[in-house]
């Protein structure tokens, strides 16, 4: 995936609302890229190809905390300047909750229960694809492409790929039938429930992206109280 970038010719005709107001799209792209890497690493952990205490996970956790602090500060600055950033803030928070769920899945991995689970592997494939779709959608949105809605729909459709949540219950039943340890059955149920929660967050992110894309494409970005700064900023994003 390429980082979100605004063409130079576009930047020249997009005067910033404030010299202090950050460019949010590269920030969202960095966060999405981090979650993509995290999903891949957690998938490897659950397939016993990576340690749950690997340096990669530690580095990603530090990166997540760094991005969270920076993103919150940027959103607070925008709020202080009375710039509406509801969709930006919602996107950042949703991606962060998805990241938190992924870290929880990795930390909850038990070496003694290290037999790879097929259902969890399939769910991780769905999660990885959903976040990759979101990252591509943010890139398209930053460049004013209405195709961002296609990526949003793909992320939203990830819920259907899970079979309406049936595999969480099936995991416990399967573990019991196969005579697996009670601890493994409980661990699998918790893991699957957590992975479903992550997908729900990515679906929420897809909903935000789809609505955001439609508003920007139509030039109808919501500006509470006639906020002209928000209006100028939103037009700046789709000036190309």
C-alpha positions as a printed NumPy array, in Angstrom:
array([[  0.   ,   0.   ,   0.   ],
       [  1.222,   3.513,  -0.767],
       [  1.036,   6.316,   1.736],
       [ -1.742,   8.826,   1.296],
       [ -0.4  ,  11.743,  -0.667],
       [ -1.94 ,  14.869,  -2.121],
       [ -0.51 ,  15.872,  -5.535],
       [  1.697,  18.974,  -5.406],
       [ -0.502,  20.789,  -7.909],
       [ -3.454,  20.203,  -5.581],
       [ -1.548,  21.384,  -2.529],
       [ -0.748,  24.666,  -4.227],
       [ -4.441,  25.495,  -4.53 ],
       [ -5.291,  24.306,  -1.014],
       [ -4.25 ,  27.023,   1.425],
       [ -4.281,  25.612,   4.948],
       [ -7.036,  26.663,   7.319],
       [ -4.325,  27.274,   9.883],
       [ -0.58 ,  26.903,   9.818],
       [ -0.911,  24.878,  13.014],
       [ -3.67 ,  22.532,  11.809],
       [ -2.209,  19.149,  10.783],
       [ -2.98 ,  17.204,   7.641],
       [ -5.165,  14.4  ,   8.979],
       [ -5.137,  12.041,   6.003],
       [ -1.442,  11.078,   6.295],
       [ -2.06 ,  10.517,  10.004],
       [ -4.944,   8.161,   9.258],
       [ -2.842,   6.396,   6.638],
       [ -0.044,   5.829,   9.164],
       [ -2.528,   4.419,  11.648],
       [ -4.119,   2.13 ,   9.067],
       [ -0.681,   0.925,   7.935],
       [  0.192,   0.098,  11.539],
       [ -3.008,  -1.935,  11.949],
       [ -2.288,  -3.785,   8.677],
       [  1.155,  -4.806,   9.98 ],
       [ -0.324,  -5.697,  13.35 ],
       [ -3.014,  -7.917,  11.81 ],
       [ -0.405,  -9.801,   9.801],
       [  1.804, -10.288,  12.856],
       [ -1.073, -11.459,  15.057],
       [ -2.125, -13.865,  12.324],
       [  1.354, -15.358,  12.449],
       [  1.205, -15.58 ,  16.246],
       [ -2.061, -17.51 ,  16.098],
       [ -0.535, -19.85 ,  13.532],
       [  2.486, -20.436,  15.82 ],
       [  4.877, -18.779,  13.384],
       [  5.618, -15.782,  15.606],
       [  6.128, -15.32 ,  19.344],
       [  3.399, -13.567,  21.297],
       [  6.205, -11.58 ,  22.934],
       [  8.153, -10.782,  19.781],
       [  9.991,  -7.527,  19.237],
       [  7.714,  -6.852,  16.28 ],
       [  4.683,  -6.75 ,  18.555],
       [  6.532,  -4.574,  21.052],
       [  7.512,  -2.132,  18.326],
       [  3.944,  -2.034,  17.012],
       [  2.556,  -1.422,  20.508],
       [  4.946,   1.503,  20.956],
       [  3.935,   2.81 ,  17.536],
       [  0.265,   2.52 ,  18.42 ],
       [  0.748,   4.53 ,  21.624],
       [  2.761,   7.166,  19.76 ],
       [  0.091,   7.517,  17.076],
       [ -2.685,   7.63 ,  19.644],
       [ -1.036,  10.499,  21.558],
       [ -0.311,  12.435,  18.38 ],
       [ -3.754,  11.864,  16.893],
       [ -5.544,  12.915,  20.068],
       [ -3.467,  16.085,  20.262],
       [ -4.24 ,  16.914,  16.623],
       [ -7.971,  16.349,  17.087],
       [ -7.963,  18.5  ,  20.222],
       [ -6.215,  21.283,  18.304],
       [ -8.848,  21.116,  15.565],
       [-11.641,  21.217,  18.154],
       [-10.08 ,  24.271,  19.768],
       [-10.079,  25.956,  16.345],
       [-13.732,  24.973,  15.947],
       [-13.071,  22.695,  12.996],
       [-15.509,  19.795,  12.764],
       [-13.546,  16.54 ,  12.836],
       [-16.22 ,  14.021,  13.838],
       [-15.448,  11.552,  11.055],
       [-11.707,  11.941,  11.502],
       [-11.938,  11.36 ,  15.242],
       [-14.349,   8.453,  14.767],
       [-12.008,   6.839,  12.246],
       [ -8.955,   7.17 ,  14.478],
       [-10.767,   5.84 ,  17.542],
       [-12.269,   2.901,  15.659],
       [ -8.904,   1.878,  14.201],
       [ -7.343,   2.176,  17.648],
       [ -9.978,  -0.096,  19.185],
       [ -9.33 ,  -2.637,  16.431],
       [ -5.616,  -2.458,  17.234],
       [ -6.348,  -2.932,  20.935],
       [ -8.346,  -6.065,  20.124],
       [ -5.503,  -7.446,  18.03 ],
       [ -2.979,  -6.883,  20.808],
       [ -5.368,  -8.599,  23.215],
       [ -5.549, -11.602,  20.889],
       [ -1.764, -11.85 ,  20.787],
       [ -1.309, -11.437,  24.534],
       [ -3.968, -14.045,  25.226],
       [ -2.122, -16.653,  23.196],
       [ -1.124, -19.641,  25.316],
       [  1.833, -21.76 ,  24.188],
       [  0.221, -24.765,  25.868],
       [ -2.79 , -24.277,  23.576],
       [ -0.634, -23.752,  20.537],
       [ -2.42 , -26.034,  18.076],
       [ -3.427, -23.619,  15.26 ],
       [ -7.18 , -23.117,  14.954],
       [ -8.618, -23.118,  11.442],
       [-11.563, -20.871,  12.269],
       [ -9.295, -18.255,  13.889],
       [ -6.992, -18.36 ,  10.864],
       [ -9.939, -17.742,   8.546],
       [-11.127, -14.856,  10.71 ],
       [ -7.67 , -13.296,  10.651],
       [ -7.71 , -13.436,   6.836],
       [-11.024, -11.535,   6.907],
       [ -9.583,  -8.961,   9.331],
       [ -6.43 ,  -8.435,   7.279],
       [ -8.417,  -7.957,   4.087],
       [-10.851,  -5.539,   5.756],
       [ -8.138,  -3.257,   7.101],
       [ -6.296,  -3.354,   3.769],
       [ -9.534,  -2.282,   2.07 ],
       [ -9.901,   0.56 ,   4.555],
       [ -6.341,   1.741,   4.019],
       [ -6.888,   1.803,   0.263],
       [-10.163,   3.641,   0.782],
       [ -8.481,   6.346,   2.867],
       [ -5.9  ,   6.793,   0.11 ],
       [ -8.622,   7.176,  -2.507],
       [-10.607,   9.537,  -0.301],
       [ -7.543,  11.741,   0.207],
       [ -7.221,  12.046,  -3.558],
       [-10.907,  12.797,  -4.066],
       [-11.794,   9.467,  -5.675],
       [-15.395,   8.253,  -5.243],
       [-13.994,   4.692,  -5.466],
       [-13.396,   4.998,  -1.717],
       [-16.997,   3.814,  -1.359],
       [-16.074,   0.516,  -3.017],
       [-13.385,  -0.094,  -0.409],
       [-15.774,   0.917,   2.346],
       [-18.354,  -1.589,   1.106],
       [-15.687,  -4.306,   1.037],
       [-14.81 ,  -3.611,   4.672],
       [-18.473,  -3.525,   5.658],
       [-19.017,  -6.849,   3.883],
       [-16.338,  -8.507,   6.028],
       [-19.017,  -9.247,   8.623],
       [-20.872, -11.45 ,   6.17 ],
       [-17.663, -13.384,   5.551],
       [-17.78 , -14.562,   9.159],
       [-21.03 , -16.43 ,   8.613],
       [-23.05 , -14.14 ,  10.908],
       [-20.95 , -14.969,  13.92 ],
       [-21.635, -18.683,  14.02 ],
       [-18.046, -19.87 ,  14.308],
       [-17.628, -18.597,  17.879],
       [-20.234, -20.987,  19.212],
       [-19.058, -23.79 ,  16.975],
       [-15.553, -23.509,  18.379],
       [-16.622, -24.455,  21.897],
       [-18.818, -27.246,  20.643],
       [-16.038, -28.629,  18.462],
       [-13.506, -28.479,  21.288],
       [-15.86 , -30.4  ,  23.554],
       [-16.65 , -33.058,  20.965],
       [-13.007, -33.623,  20.22 ],
       [-12.201, -34.057,  23.886],
       [ -9.852, -31.076,  23.988],
       [ -8.924, -29.557,  27.326],
       [-11.542, -27.325,  28.917],
       [ -9.006, -24.503,  28.975],
       [ -8.545, -24.675,  25.221],
       [-12.291, -24.515,  24.655],
       [-12.576, -21.42 ,  26.828],
       [ -9.566, -19.825,  25.161],
       [-10.972, -20.456,  21.686],
       [-14.344, -18.993,  22.59 ],
       [-12.693, -15.879,  24.019],
       [-10.383, -15.582,  21.017],
       [-13.203, -15.91 ,  18.499],
       [-15.373, -13.423,  20.371],
       [-12.479, -10.958,  20.378],
       [-11.868, -11.41 ,  16.653],
       [-15.564, -10.826,  15.977],
       [-15.319,  -7.621,  17.994],
       [-12.398,  -6.489,  15.855],
       [-14.408,  -7.095,  12.69 ],
       [-17.284,  -5.055,  14.14 ],
       [-14.888,  -2.14 ,  14.66 ],
       [-13.662,  -2.418,  11.076],
       [-17.26 ,  -2.486,   9.851],
       [-17.886,   0.722,  11.823],
       [-14.822,   2.241,  10.181],
       [-16.235,   1.195,   6.809],
       [-19.545,   2.894,   7.608],
       [-17.717,   6.106,   8.523],
       [-15.593,   5.947,   5.372],
       [-18.62 ,   5.413,   3.138],
       [-20.56 ,   8.302,   4.659],
       [-17.48 ,  10.524,   4.596],
       [-16.78 ,   9.738,   0.946],
       [-20.349,  10.533,  -0.05 ],
       [-20.34 ,  13.835,   1.813],
       [-17.019,  14.992,   0.421],
       [-17.881,  13.902,  -3.111],
       [-21.143,  15.817,  -2.933],
       [-19.54 ,  18.839,  -1.255],
       [-21.902,  18.412,   1.662],
       [-19.44 ,  18.025,   4.528],
       [-21.34 ,  18.698,   7.75 ],
       [-20.325,  21.909,   9.46 ],
       [-21.988,  22.421,  12.809],
       [-23.245,  25.912,  13.448],
       [-22.214,  27.152,  10.017],
       [-18.546,  26.565,  10.801],
       [-16.799,  28.224,   7.845],
       [-13.37 ,  26.897,   8.87 ],
       [-14.674,  23.336,   8.56 ],
       [-16.235,  24.142,   5.205],
       [-12.977,  25.539,   3.833],
       [-11.008,  22.575,   5.185],
       [-13.373,  20.011,   3.674],
       [-13.282,  21.771,   0.29 ],
       [ -9.496,  21.732,   0.506],
       [ -9.583,  17.924,   0.697],
       [-11.552,  17.507,  -2.536],
       [-10.211,  20.466,  -4.509],
       [ -8.701,  18.176,  -7.102]])
